[in-house]
Short mmCIF file of N, CA and C in Angstrom, two decimals:
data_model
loop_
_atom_site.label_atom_id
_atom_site.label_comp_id
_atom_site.label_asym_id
_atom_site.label_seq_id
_atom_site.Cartn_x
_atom_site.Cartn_y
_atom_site.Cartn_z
N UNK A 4 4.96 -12.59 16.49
CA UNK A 4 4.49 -11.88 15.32
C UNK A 4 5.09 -10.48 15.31
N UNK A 5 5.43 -9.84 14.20
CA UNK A 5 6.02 -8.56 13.70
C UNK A 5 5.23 -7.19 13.97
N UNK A 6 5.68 -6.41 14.06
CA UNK A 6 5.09 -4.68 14.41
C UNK A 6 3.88 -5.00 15.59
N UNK A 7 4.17 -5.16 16.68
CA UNK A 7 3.26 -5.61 17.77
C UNK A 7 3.04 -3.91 17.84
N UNK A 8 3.66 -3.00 17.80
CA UNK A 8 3.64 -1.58 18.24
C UNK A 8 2.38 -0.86 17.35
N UNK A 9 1.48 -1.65 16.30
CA UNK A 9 0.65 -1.39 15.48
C UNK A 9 -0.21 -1.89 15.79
N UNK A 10 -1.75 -1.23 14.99
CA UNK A 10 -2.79 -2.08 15.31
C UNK A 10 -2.97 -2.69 13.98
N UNK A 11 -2.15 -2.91 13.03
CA UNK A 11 -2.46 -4.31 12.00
C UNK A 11 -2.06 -5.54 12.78
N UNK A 12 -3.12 -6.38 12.12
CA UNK A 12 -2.99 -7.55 12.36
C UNK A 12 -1.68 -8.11 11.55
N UNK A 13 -1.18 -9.20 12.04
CA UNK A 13 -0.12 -9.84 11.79
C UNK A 13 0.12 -11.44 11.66
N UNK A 14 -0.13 -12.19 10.85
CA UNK A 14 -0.42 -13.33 11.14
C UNK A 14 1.58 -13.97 11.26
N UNK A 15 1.59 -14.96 11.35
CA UNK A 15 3.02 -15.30 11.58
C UNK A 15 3.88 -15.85 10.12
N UNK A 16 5.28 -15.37 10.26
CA UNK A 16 6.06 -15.84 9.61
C UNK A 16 5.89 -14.22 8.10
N UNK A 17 7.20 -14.13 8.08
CA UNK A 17 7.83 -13.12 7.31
C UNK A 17 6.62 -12.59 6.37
N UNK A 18 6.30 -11.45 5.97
CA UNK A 18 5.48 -10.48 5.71
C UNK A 18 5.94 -9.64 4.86
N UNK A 19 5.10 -9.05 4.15
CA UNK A 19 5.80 -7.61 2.83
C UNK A 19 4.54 -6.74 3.53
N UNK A 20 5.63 -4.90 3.94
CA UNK A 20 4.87 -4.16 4.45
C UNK A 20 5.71 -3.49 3.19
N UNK A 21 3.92 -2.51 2.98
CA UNK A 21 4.59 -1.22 1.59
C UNK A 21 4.06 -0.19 1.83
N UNK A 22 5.04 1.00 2.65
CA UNK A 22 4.49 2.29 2.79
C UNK A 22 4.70 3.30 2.21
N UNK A 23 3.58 3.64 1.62
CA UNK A 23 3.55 4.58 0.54
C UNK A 23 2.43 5.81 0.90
N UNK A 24 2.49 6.70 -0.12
CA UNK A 24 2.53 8.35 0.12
C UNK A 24 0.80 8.44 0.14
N UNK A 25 0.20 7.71 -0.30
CA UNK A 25 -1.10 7.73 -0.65
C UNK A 25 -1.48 8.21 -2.27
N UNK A 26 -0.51 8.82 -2.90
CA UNK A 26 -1.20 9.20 -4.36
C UNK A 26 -1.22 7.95 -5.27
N UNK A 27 -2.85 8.82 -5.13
CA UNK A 27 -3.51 7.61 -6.32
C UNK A 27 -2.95 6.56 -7.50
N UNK A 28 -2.06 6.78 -8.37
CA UNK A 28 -1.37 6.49 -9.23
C UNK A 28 -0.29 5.26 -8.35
N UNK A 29 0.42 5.68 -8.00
CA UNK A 29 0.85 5.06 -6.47
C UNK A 29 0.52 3.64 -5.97
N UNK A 30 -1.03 3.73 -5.79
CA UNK A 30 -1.45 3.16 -4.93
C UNK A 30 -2.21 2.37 -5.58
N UNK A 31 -2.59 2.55 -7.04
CA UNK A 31 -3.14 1.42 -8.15
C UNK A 31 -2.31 0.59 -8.58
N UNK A 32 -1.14 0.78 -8.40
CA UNK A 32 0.72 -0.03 -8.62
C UNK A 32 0.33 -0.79 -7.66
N UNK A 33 0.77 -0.24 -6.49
CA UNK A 33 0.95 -0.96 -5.27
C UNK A 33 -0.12 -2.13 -5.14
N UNK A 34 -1.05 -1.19 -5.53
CA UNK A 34 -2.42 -2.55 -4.79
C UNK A 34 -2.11 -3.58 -5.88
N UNK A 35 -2.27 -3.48 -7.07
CA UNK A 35 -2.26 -4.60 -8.18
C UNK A 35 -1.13 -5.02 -8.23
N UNK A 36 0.13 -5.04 -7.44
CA UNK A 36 1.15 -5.75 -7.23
C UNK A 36 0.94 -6.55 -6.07
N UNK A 37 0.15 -6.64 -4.81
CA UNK A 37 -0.58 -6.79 -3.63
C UNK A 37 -1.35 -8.00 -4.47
N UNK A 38 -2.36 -7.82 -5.25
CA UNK A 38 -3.15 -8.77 -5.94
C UNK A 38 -2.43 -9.91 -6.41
N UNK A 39 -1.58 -9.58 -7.27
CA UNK A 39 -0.52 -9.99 -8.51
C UNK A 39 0.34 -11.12 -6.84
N UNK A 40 0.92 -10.67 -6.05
CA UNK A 40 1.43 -11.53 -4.77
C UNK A 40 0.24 -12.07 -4.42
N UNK A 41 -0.85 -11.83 -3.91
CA UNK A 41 -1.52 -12.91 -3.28
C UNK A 41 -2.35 -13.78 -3.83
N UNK A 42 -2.23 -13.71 -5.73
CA UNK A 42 -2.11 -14.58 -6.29
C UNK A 42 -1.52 -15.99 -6.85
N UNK A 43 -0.50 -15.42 -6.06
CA UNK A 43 0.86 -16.68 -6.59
C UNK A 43 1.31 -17.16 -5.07
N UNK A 44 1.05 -16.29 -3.36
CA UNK A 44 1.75 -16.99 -2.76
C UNK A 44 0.32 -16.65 -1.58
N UNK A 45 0.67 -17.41 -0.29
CA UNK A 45 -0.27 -17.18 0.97
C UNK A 45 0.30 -16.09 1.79
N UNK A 46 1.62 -15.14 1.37
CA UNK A 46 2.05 -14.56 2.56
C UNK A 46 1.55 -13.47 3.07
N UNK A 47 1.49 -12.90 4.05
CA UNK A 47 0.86 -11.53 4.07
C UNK A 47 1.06 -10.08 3.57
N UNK A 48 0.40 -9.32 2.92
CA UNK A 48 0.82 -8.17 2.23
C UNK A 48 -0.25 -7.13 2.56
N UNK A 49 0.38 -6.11 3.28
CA UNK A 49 0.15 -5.18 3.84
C UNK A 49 0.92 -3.67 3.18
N UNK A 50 -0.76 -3.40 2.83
CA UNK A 50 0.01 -1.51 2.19
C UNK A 50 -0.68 -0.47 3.30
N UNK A 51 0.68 0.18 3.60
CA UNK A 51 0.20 1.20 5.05
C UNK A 51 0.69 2.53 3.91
N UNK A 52 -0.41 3.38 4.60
CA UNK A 52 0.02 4.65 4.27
C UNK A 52 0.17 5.83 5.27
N UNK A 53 1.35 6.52 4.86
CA UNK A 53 2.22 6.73 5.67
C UNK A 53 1.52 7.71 6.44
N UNK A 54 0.24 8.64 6.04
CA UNK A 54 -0.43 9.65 6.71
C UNK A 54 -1.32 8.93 7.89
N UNK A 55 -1.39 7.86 7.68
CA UNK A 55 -2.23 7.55 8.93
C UNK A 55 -1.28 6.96 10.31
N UNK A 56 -2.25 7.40 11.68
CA UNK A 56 -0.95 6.60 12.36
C UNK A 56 -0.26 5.65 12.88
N UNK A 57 -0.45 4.27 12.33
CA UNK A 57 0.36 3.22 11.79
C UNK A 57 1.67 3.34 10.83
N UNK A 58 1.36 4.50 10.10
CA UNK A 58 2.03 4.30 8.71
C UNK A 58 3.29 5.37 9.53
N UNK A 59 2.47 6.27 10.07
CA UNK A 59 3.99 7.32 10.62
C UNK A 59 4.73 6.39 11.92
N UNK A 60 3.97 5.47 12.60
CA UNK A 60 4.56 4.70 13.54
C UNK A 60 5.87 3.72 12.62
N UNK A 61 5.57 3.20 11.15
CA UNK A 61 6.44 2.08 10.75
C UNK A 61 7.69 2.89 9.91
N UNK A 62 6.67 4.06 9.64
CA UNK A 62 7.88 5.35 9.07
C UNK A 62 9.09 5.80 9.98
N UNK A 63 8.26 5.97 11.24
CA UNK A 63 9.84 5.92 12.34
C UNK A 63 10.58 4.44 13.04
N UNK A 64 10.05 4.10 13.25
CA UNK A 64 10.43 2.55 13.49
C UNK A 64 11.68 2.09 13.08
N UNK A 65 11.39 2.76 11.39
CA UNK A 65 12.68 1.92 10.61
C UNK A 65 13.01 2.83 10.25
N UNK A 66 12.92 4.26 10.60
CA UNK A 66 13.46 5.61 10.10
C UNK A 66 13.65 5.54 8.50
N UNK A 67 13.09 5.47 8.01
CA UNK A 67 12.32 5.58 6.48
C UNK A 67 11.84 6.98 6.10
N UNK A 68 13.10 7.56 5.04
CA UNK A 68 12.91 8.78 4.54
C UNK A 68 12.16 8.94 3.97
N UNK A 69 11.18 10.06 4.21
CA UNK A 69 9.91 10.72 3.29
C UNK A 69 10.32 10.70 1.94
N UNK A 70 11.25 10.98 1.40
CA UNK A 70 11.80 10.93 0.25
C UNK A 70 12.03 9.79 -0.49
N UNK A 71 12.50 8.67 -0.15
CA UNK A 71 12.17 7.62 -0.43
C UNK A 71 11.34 6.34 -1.12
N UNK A 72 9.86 7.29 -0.11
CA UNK A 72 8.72 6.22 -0.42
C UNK A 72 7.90 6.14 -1.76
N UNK A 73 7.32 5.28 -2.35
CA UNK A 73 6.98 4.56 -1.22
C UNK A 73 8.23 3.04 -1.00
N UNK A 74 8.47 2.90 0.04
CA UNK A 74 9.04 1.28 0.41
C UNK A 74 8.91 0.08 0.81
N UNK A 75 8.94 -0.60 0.07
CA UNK A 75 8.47 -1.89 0.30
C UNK A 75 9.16 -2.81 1.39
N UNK A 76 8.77 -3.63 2.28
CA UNK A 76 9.77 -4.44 3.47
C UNK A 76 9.79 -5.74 3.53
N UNK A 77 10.14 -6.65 3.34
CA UNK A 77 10.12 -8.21 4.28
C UNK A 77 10.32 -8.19 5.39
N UNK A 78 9.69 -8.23 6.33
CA UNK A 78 9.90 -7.94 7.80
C UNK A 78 9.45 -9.46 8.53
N UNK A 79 10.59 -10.10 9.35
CA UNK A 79 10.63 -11.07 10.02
C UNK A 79 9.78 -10.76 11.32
N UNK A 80 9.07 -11.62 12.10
CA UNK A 80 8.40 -12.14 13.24
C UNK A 80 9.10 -11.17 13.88
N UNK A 81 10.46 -10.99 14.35
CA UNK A 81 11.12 -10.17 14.69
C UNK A 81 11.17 -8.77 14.63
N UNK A 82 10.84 -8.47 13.78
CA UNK A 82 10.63 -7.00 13.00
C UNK A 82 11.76 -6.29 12.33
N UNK A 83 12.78 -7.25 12.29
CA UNK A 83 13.59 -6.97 11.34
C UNK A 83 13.61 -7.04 10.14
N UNK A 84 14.36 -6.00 9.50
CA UNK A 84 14.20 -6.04 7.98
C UNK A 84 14.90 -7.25 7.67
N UNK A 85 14.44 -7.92 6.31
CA UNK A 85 15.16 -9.26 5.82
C UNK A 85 15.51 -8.85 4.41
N UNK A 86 14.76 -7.92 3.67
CA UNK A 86 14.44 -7.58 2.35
C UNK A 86 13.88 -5.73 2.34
N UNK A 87 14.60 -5.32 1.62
CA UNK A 87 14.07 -3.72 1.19
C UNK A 87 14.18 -3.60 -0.28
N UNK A 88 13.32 -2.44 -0.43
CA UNK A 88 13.11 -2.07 -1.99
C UNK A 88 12.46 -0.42 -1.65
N UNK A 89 13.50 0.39 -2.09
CA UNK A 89 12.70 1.83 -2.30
C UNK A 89 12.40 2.44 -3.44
N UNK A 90 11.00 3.04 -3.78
CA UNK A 90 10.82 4.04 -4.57
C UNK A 90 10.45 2.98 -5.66
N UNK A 91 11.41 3.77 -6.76
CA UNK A 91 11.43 2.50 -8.17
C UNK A 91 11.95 1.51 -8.29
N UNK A 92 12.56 0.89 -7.28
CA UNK A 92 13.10 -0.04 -7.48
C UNK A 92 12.57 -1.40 -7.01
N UNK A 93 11.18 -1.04 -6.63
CA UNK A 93 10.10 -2.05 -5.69
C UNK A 93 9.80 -2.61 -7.05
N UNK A 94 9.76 -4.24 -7.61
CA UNK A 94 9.80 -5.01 -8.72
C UNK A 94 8.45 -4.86 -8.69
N UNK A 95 8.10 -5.09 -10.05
CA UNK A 95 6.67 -4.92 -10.83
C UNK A 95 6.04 -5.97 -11.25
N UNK A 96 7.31 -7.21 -11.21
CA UNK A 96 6.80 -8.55 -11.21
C UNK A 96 6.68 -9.15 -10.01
N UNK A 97 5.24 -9.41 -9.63
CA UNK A 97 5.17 -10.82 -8.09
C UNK A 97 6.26 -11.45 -8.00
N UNK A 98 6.34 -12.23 -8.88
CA UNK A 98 7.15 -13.59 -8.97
C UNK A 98 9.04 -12.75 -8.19
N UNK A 99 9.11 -11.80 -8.60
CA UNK A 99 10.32 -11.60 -7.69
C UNK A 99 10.55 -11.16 -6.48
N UNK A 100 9.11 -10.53 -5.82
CA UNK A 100 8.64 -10.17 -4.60
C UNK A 100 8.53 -11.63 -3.76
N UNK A 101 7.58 -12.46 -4.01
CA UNK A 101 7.17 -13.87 -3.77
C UNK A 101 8.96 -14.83 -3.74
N UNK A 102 9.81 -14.59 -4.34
CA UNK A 102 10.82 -14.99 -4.31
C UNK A 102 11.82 -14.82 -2.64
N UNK A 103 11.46 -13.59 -2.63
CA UNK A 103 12.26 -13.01 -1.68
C UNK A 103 11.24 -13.59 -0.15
N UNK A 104 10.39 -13.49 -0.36
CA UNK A 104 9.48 -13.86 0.28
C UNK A 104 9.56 -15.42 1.10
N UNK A 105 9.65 -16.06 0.06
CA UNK A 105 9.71 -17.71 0.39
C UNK A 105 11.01 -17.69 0.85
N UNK A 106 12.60 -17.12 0.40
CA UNK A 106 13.69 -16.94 1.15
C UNK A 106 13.50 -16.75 2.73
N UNK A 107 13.10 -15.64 2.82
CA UNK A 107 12.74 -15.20 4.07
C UNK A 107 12.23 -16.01 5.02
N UNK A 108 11.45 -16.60 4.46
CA UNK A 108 10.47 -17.96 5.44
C UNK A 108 11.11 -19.16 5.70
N UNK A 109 12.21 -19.57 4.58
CA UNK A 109 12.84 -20.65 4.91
C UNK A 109 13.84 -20.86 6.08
#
């Protein structure tokens, strides 16, 4: 299982981690895109924020510019990246998150 160096849980097989800044506005996106995915698929989706310390642990990990965030990840068992998306460019539709997703797993 992925980010053993954390205390989130991790269940197995490829994952979407999204670390973001904490502002509110932000984080009503994020979550209802979180919803919007674990509506359509079983995979795990995890939003860390970056002030707590998990979120600064996955912020250095993958050396992930403050500037950046927030960023979204597919991260393999491995903890390698498989899939990235920063800032605005993190899709607003599930269905293309969930895409990348089921790639990843296959």
């Amino acid at each position: 299982m992925g980010l053993d160096f954390t205390n989130i849980p991790d269940r197995e097989g490829a994952a979407l981690y999204i670390v973001h800044t904490g502002n509110s506005v932000e984080l009503d996106r994020l979550e209802q895109l979180k919803r919007d995915i674990e509506s359509q698929d079983d995979h795990q989706v995890v939003l860390i924020d970056v002030n707590t310390p998990d979120g600064e642990k996955v912020r250095d990990f993958y050396d992930i510019d403050a500037g950046l965030l927030p960023v979204a990840m597919i991260i393999a068992d491995d903890d390698s990246i498989v899939f990235r998306w920063d800032n605005t460019a993190i899709p607003a539709a599930a269905g293309d998150v969930v895409y990348q997703l089921d790639r990843a797993s296959a």
